[in-house]
PDB file of C-alpha atoms and ligand atoms in Angstrom:
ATOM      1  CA  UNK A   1     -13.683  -7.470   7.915  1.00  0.00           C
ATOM      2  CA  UNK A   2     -12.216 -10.271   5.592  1.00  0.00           C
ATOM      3  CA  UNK A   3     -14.102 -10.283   2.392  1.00  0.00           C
ATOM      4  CA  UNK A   4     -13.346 -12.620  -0.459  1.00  0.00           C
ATOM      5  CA  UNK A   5     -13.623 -12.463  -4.077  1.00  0.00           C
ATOM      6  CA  UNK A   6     -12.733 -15.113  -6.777  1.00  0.00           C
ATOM      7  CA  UNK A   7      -9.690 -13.603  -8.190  1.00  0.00           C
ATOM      8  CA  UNK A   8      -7.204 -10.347  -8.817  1.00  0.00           C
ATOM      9  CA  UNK A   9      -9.829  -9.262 -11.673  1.00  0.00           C
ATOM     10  CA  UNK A  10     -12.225  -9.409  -9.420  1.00  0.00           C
ATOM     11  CA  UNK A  11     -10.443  -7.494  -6.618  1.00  0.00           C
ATOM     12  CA  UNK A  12      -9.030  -4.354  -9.119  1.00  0.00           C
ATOM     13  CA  UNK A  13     -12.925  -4.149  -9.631  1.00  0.00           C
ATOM     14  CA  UNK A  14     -13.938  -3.538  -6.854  1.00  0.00           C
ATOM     15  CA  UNK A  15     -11.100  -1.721  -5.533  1.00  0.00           C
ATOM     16  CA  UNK A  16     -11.409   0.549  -8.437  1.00  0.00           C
ATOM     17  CA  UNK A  17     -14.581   1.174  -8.113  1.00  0.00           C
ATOM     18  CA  UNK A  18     -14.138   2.447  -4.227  1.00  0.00           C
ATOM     19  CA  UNK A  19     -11.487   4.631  -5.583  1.00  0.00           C
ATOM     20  CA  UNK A  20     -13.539   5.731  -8.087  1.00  0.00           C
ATOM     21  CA  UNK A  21     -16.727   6.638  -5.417  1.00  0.00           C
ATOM     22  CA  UNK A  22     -14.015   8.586  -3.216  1.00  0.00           C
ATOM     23  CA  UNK A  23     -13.195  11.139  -5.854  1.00  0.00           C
ATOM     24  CA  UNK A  24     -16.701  11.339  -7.348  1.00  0.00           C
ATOM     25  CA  UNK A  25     -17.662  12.483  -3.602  1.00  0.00           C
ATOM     26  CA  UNK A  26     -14.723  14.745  -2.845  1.00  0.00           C
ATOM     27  CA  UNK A  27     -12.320  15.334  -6.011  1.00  0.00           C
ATOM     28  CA  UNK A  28      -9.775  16.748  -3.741  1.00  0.00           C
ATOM     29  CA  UNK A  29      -9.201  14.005  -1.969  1.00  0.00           C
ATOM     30  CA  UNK A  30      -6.196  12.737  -0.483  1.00  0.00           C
ATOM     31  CA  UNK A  31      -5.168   8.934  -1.353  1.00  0.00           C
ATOM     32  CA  UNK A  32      -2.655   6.873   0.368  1.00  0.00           C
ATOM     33  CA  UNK A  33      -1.196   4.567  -2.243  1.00  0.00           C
ATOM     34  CA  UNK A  34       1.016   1.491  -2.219  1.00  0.00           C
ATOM     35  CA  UNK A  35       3.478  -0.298  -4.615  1.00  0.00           C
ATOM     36  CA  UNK A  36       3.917  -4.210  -5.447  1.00  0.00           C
ATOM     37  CA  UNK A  37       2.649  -6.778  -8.012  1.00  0.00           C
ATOM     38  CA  UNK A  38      -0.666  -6.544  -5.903  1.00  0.00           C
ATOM     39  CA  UNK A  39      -1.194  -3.346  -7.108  1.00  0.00           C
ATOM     40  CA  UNK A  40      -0.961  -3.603 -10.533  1.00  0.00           C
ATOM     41  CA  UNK A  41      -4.027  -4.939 -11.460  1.00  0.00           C
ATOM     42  CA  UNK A  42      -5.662  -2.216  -9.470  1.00  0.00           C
ATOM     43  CA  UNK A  43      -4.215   0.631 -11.480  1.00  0.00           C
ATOM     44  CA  UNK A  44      -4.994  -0.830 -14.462  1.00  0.00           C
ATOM     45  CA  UNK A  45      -8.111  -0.826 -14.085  1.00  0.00           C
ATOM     46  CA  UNK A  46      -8.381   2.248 -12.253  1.00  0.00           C
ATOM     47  CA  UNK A  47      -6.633   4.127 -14.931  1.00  0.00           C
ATOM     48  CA  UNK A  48      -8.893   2.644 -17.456  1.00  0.00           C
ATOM     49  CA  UNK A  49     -12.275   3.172 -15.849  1.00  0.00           C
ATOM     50  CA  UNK A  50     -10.990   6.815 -14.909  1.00  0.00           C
ATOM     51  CA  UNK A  51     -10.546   7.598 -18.673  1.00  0.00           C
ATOM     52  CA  UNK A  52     -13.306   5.710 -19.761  1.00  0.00           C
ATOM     53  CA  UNK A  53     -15.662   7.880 -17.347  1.00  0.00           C
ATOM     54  CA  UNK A  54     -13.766  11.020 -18.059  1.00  0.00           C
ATOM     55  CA  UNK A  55     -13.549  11.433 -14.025  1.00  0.00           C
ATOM     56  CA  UNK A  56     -10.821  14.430 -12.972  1.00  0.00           C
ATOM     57  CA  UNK A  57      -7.828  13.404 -10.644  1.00  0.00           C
ATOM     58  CA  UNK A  58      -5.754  16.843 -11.216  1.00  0.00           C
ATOM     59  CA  UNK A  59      -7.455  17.539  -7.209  1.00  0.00           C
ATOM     60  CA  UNK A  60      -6.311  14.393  -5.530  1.00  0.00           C
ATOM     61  CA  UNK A  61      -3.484  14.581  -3.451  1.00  0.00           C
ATOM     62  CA  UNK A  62      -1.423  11.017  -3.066  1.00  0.00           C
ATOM     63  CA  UNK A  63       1.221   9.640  -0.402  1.00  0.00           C
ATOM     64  CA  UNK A  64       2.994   6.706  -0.976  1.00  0.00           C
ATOM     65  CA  UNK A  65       4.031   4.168   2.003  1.00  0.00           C
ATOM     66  CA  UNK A  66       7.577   3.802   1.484  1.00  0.00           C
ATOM     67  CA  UNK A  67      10.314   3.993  -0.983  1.00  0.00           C
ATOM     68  CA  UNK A  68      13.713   2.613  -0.834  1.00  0.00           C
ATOM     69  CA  UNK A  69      16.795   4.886   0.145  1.00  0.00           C
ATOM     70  CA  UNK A  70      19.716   4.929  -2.662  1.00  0.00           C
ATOM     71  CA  UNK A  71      17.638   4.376  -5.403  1.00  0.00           C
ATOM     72  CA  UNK A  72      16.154   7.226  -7.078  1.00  0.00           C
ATOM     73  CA  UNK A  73      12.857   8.210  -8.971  1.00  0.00           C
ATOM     74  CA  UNK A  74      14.753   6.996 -12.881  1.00  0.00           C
ATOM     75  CA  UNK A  75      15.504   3.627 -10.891  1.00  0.00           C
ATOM     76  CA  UNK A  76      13.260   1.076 -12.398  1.00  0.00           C
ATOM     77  CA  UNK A  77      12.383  -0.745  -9.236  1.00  0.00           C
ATOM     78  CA  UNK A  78      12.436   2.667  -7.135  1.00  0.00           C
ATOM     79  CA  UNK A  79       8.590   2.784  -5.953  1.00  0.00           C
ATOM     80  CA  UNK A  80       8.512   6.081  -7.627  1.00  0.00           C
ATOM     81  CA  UNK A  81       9.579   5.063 -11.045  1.00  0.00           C
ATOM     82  CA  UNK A  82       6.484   2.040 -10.463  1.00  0.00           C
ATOM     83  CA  UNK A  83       4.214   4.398  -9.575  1.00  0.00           C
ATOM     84  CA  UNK A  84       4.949   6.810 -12.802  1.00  0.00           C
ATOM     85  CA  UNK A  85       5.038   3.781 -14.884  1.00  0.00           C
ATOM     86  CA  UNK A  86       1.510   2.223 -13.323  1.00  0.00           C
ATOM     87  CA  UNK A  87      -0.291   5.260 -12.454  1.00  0.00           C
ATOM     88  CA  UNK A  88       0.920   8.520 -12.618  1.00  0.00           C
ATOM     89  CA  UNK A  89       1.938   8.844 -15.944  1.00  0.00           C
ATOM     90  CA  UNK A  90      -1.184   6.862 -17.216  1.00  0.00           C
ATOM     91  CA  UNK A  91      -3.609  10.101 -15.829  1.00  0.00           C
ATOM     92  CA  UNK A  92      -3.868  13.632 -15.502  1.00  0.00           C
ATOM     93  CA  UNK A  93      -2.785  13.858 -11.762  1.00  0.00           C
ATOM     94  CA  UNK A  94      -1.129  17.278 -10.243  1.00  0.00           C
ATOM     95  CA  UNK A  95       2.571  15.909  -9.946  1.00  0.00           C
ATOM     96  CA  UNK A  96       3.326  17.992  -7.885  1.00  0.00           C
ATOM     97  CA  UNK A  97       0.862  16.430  -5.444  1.00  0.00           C
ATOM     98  CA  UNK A  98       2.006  13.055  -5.770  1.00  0.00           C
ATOM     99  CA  UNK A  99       4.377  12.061  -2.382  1.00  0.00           C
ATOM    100  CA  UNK A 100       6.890   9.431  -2.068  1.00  0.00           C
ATOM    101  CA  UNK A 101       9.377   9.687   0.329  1.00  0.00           C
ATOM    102  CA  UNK A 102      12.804  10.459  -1.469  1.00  0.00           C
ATOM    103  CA  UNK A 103      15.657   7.660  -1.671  1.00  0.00           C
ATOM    104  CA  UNK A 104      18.109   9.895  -2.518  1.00  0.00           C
ATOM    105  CA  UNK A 105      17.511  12.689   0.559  1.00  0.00           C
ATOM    106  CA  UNK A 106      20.701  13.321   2.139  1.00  0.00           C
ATOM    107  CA  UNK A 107      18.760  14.543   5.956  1.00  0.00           C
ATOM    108  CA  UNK A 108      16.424  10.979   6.278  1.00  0.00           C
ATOM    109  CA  UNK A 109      15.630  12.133   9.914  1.00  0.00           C
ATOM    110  CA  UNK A 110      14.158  15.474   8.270  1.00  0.00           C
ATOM    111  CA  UNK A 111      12.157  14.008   5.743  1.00  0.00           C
ATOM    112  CA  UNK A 112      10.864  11.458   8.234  1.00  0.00           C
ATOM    113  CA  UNK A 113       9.346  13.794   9.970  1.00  0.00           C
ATOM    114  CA  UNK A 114       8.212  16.458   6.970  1.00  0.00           C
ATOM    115  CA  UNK A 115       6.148  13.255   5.348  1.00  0.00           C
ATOM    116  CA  UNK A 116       3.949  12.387   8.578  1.00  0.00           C
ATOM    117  CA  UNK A 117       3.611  16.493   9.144  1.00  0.00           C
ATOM    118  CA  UNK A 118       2.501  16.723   5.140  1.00  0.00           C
ATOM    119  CA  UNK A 119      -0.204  13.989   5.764  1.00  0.00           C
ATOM    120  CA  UNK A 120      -1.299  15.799   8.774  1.00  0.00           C
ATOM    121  CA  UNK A 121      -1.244  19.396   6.962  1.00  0.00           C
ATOM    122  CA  UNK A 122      -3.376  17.870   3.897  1.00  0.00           C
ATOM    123  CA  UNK A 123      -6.252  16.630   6.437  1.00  0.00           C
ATOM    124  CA  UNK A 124      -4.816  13.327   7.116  1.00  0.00           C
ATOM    125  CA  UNK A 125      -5.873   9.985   4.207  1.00  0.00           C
ATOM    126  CA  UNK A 126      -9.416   9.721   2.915  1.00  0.00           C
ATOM    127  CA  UNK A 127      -8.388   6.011   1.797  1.00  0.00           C
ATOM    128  CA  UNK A 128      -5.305   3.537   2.134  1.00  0.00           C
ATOM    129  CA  UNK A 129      -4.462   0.664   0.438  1.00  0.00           C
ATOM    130  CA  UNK A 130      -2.362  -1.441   1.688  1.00  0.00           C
ATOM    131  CA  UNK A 131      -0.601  -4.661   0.230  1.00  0.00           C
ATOM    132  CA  UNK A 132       1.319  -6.876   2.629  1.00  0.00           C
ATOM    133  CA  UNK A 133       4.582  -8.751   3.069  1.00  0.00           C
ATOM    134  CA  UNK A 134       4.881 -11.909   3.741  1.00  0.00           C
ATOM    135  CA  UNK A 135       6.110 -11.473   7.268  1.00  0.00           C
ATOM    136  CA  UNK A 136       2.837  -9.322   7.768  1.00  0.00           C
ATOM    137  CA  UNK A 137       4.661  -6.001   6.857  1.00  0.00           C
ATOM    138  CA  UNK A 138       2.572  -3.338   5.886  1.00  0.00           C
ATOM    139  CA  UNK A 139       4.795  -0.310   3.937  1.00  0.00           C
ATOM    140  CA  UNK A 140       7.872  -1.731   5.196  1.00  0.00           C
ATOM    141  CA  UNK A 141       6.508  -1.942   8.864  1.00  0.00           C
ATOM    142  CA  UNK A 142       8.467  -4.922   9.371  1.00  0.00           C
ATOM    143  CA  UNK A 143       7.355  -7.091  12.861  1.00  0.00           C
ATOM    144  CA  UNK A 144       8.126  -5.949  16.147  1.00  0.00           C
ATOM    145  CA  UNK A 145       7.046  -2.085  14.745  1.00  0.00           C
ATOM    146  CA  UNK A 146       5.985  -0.131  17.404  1.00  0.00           C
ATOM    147  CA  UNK A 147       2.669   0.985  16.876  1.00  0.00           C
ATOM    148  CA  UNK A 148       2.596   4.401  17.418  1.00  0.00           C
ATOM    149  CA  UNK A 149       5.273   5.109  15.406  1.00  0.00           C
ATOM    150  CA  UNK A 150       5.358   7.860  12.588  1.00  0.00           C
ATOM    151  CA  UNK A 151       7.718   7.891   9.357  1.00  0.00           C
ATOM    152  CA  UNK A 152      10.685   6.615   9.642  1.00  0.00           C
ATOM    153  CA  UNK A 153      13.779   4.839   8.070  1.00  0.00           C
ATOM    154  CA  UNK A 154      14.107   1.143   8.367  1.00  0.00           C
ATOM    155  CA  UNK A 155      16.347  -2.090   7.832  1.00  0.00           C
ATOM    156  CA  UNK A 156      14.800  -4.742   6.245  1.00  0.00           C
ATOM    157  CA  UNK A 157      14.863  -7.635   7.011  1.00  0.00           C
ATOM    158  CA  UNK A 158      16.291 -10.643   4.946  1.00  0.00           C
ATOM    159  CA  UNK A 159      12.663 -12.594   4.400  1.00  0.00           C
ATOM    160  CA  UNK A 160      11.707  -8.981   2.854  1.00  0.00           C
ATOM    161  CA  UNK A 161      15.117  -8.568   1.050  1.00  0.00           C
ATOM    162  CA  UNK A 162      14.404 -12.283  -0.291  1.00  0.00           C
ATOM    163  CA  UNK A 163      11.056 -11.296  -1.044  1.00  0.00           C
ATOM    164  CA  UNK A 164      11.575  -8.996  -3.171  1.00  0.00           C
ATOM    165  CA  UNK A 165      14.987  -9.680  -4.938  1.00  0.00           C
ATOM    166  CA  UNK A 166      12.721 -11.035  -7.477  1.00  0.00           C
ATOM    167  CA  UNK A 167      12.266  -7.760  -9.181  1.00  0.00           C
ATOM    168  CA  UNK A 168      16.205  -6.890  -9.263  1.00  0.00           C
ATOM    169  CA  UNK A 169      19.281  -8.788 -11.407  1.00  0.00           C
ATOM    170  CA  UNK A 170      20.415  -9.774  -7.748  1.00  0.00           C
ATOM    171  CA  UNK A 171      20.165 -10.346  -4.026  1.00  0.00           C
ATOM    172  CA  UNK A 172      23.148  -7.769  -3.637  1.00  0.00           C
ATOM    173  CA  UNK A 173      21.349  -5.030  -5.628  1.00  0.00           C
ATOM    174  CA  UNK A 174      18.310  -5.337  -3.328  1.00  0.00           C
ATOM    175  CA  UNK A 175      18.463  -1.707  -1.045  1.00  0.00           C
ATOM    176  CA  UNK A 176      18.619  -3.081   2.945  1.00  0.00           C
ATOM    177  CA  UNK A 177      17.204   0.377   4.016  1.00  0.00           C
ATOM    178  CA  UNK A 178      14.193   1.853   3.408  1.00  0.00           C
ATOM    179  CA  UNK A 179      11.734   5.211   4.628  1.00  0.00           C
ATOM    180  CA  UNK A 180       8.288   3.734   5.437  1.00  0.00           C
ATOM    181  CA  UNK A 181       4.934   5.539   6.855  1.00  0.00           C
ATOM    182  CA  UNK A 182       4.668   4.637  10.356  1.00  0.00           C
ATOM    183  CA  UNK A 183       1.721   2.766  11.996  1.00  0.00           C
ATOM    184  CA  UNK A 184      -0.060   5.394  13.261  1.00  0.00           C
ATOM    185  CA  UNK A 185       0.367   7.430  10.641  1.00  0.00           C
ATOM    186  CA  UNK A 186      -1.845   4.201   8.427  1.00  0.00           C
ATOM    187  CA  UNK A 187      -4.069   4.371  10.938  1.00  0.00           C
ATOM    188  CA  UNK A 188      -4.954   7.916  10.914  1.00  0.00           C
ATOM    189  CA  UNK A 189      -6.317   7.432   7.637  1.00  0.00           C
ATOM    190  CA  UNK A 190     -10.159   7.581   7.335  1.00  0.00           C
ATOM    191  CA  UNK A 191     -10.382   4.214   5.457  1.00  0.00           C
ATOM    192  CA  UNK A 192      -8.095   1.198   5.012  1.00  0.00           C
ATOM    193  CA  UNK A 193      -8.462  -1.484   2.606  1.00  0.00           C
ATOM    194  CA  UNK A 194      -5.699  -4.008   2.703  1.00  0.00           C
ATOM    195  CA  UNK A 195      -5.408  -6.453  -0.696  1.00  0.00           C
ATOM    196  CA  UNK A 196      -4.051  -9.910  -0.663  1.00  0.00           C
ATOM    197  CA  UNK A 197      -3.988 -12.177  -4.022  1.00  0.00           C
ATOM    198  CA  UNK A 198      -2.436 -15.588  -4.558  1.00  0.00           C
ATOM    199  CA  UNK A 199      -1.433 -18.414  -2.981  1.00  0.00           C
ATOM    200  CA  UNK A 200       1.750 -17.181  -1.417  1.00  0.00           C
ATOM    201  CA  UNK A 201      -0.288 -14.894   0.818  1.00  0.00           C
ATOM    202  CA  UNK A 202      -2.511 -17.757   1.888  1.00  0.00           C
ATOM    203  CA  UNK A 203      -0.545 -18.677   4.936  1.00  0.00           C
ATOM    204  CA  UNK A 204       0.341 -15.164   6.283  1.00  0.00           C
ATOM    205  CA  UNK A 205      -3.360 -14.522   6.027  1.00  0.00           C
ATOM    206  CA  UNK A 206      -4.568 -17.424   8.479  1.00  0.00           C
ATOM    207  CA  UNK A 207      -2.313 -16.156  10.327  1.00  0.00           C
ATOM    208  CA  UNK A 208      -3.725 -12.590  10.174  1.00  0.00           C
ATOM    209  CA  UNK A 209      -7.375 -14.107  10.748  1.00  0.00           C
ATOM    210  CA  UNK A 210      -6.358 -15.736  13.727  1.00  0.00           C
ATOM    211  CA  UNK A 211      -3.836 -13.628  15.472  1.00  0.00           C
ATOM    212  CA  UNK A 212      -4.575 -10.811  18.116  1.00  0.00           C
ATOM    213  CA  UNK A 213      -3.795  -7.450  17.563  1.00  0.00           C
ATOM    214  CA  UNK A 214       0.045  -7.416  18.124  1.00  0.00           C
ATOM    215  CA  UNK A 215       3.415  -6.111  17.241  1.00  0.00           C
ATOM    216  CA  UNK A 216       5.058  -8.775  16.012  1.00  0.00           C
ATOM    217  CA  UNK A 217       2.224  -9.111  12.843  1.00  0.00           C
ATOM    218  CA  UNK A 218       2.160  -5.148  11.816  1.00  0.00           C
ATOM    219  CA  UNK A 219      -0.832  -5.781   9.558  1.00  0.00           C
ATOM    220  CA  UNK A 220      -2.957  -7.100  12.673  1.00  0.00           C
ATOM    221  CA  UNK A 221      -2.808  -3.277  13.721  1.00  0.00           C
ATOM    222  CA  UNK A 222      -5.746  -2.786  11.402  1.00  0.00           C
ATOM    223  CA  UNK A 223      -7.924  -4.913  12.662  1.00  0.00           C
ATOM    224  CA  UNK A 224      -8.842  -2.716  15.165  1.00  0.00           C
ATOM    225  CA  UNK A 225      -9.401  -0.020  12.576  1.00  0.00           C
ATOM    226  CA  UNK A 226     -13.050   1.056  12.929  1.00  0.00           C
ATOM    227  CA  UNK A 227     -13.174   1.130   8.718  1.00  0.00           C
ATOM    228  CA  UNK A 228     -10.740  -1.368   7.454  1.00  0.00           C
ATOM    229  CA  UNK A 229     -11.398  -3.796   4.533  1.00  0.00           C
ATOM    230  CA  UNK A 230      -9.442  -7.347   4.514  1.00  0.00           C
ATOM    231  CA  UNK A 231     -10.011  -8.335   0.455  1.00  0.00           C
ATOM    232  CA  UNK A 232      -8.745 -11.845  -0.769  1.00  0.00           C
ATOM    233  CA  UNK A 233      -9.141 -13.639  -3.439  1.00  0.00           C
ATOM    234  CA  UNK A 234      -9.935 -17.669  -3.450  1.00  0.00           C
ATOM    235  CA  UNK A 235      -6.270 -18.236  -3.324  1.00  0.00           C
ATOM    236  CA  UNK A 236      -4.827 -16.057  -1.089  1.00  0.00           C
ATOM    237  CA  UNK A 237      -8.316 -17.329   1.357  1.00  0.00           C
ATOM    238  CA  UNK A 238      -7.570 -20.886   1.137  1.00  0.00           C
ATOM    239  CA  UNK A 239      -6.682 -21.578   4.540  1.00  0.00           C
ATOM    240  CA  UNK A 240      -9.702 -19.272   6.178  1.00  0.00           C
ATOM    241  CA  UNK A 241     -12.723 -20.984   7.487  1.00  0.00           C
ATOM    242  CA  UNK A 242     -15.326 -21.030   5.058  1.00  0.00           C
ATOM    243  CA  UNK A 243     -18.036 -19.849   7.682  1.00  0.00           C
ATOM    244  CA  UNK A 244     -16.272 -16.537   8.197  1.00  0.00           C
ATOM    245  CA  UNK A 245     -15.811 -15.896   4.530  1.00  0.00           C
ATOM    246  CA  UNK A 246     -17.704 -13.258   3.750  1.00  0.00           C
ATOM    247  CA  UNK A 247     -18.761 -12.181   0.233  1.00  0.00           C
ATOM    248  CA  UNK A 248     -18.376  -8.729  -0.843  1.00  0.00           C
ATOM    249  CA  UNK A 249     -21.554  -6.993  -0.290  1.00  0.00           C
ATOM    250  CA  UNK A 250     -22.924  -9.366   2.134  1.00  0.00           C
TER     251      UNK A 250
HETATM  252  C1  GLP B   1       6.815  -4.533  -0.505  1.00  0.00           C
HETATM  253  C2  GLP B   1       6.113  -3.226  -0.168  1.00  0.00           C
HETATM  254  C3  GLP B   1       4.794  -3.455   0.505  1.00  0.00           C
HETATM  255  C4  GLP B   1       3.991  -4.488  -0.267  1.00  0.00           C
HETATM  256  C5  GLP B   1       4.745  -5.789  -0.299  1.00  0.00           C
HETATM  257  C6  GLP B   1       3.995  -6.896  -1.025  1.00  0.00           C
HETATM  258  O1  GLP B   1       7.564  -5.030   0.545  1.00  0.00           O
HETATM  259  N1  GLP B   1       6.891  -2.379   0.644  1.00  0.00           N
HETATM  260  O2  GLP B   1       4.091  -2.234   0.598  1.00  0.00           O
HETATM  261  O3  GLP B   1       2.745  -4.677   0.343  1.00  0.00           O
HETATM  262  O4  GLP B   1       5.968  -5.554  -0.980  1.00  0.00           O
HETATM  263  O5  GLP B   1       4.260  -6.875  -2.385  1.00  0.00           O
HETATM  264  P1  GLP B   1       3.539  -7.746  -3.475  1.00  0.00           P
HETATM  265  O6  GLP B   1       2.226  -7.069  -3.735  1.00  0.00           O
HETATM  266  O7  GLP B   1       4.449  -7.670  -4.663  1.00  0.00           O
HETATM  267  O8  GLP B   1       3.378  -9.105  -2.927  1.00  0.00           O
END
């Protein structure tokens, strides 16, 4: 389940690659997508090999994970304006197939429940990627997220806040709410392939090696995912035993 490879390069790759092999084998297939600097890499090169190979997205149906509420889709750190600026606006994709939850919906408990429904209605995720948080969130699953739970509008919490105040002018401009894709509804999908790169996710994944499924560590969930990918690189694997590294392809 925890594979490593020698660095972010390394990682978009691969990643791309898989992406790649899911459309090839069903162009209308439905891809659940996240946001963060993990990410980037991966849509590089996935827009790049994608052009380069002249392979056809305008089937593909995408969901993002989560999206924060009051900022909207011309916000520059809105997950939607990231994902037009990394992906969507980089290939030919059906926009009006591309779902993110919207940060600027006035009936939250509506939506909530319309996004998990949509998912359901399009034949549930061919593939997931997840980043994570350095609490162990996955979306913005933060710990102590039940499980079963579906879409749904959360409060994040200050390590997140913290985390990712690095992308806005200041702490106070950093949204406390968000609308993430619940649990379940990640683990509904038909593959999972969570990505962690550098050497500030090094401790949060020994903690993920060693820790038992449980609520308080969302991103444990998936280990008992029967196809879920763990993919490091050398940094973010630093504190893993060596004997259960396992090489990609292996
Ligand atoms: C945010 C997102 C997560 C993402 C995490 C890690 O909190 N909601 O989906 O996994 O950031 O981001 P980064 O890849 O920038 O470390």
């Amino acid at each position: 389940m925890f594979y490593v490879l020698p660095n972010p390069q390394a990682i978009a790759e691969y990643v791309s690659d898989l992406l790649i092999a899911q459309i090839q084998k069903k162009n209308n297939a439905v891809l659940g997508l996240a946001t963060g600097s993990t990410m980037e890499p991966v849509y590089e090169k996935l827009s790049k090999q994608v052009t380069h190979k002249n392979i056809d997205v305008s089937g593909l149906t995408t969901f993002n994970l989560d999206e924060y509420i009051g900022l909207g889709a011309e916000h520059p750190q809105s997950y939607r304006y990231f994902m037009q600026q990394h992906l969507f606006n980089r290939l030919a994709f059906a926009r009006h197939r591309t779902f993110l939850p919207d940060g600027l919906c006035n009936d939250l408990t509506e939506q909530c429940e319309q996004y998990s429904n949509q998912i359901r209605q399009s034949g549930y995720i061919d593939l997931q990627l997840l980043g994570i948080g350095n609490n162990g969130h996955i979306g913005f699953n933060e710990p102590g997220t039940p499980f079963n739970s579906r879409t749904h509008v959360v409060t994040l919490s200050e390590q997140t806040r913290l985390d990712n105040s690095r992308f806005f002018d200041s702490m106070n401009e950093v949204p406390d709410k968000a609308i993430t894709l619940g649990l379940q509804d990640i683990m509904e999908s038909r593959q999972i392939i969570l990505i962690a790169t550098g050497v500030k996710k090094a401790e949060i994944m020994a903690e993920l090696y060693e820790s038992p499924v449980n609520e308080q560590l969302p991103a444990s969930v998936i280990k008992s995912h029967p196809n879920a990918m763990i993919l490091l690189d050398e940094q973010a694997a630093m504190y893993l035993p060596d004997n259960m590294r396992k090489a990609v392809g292996a």
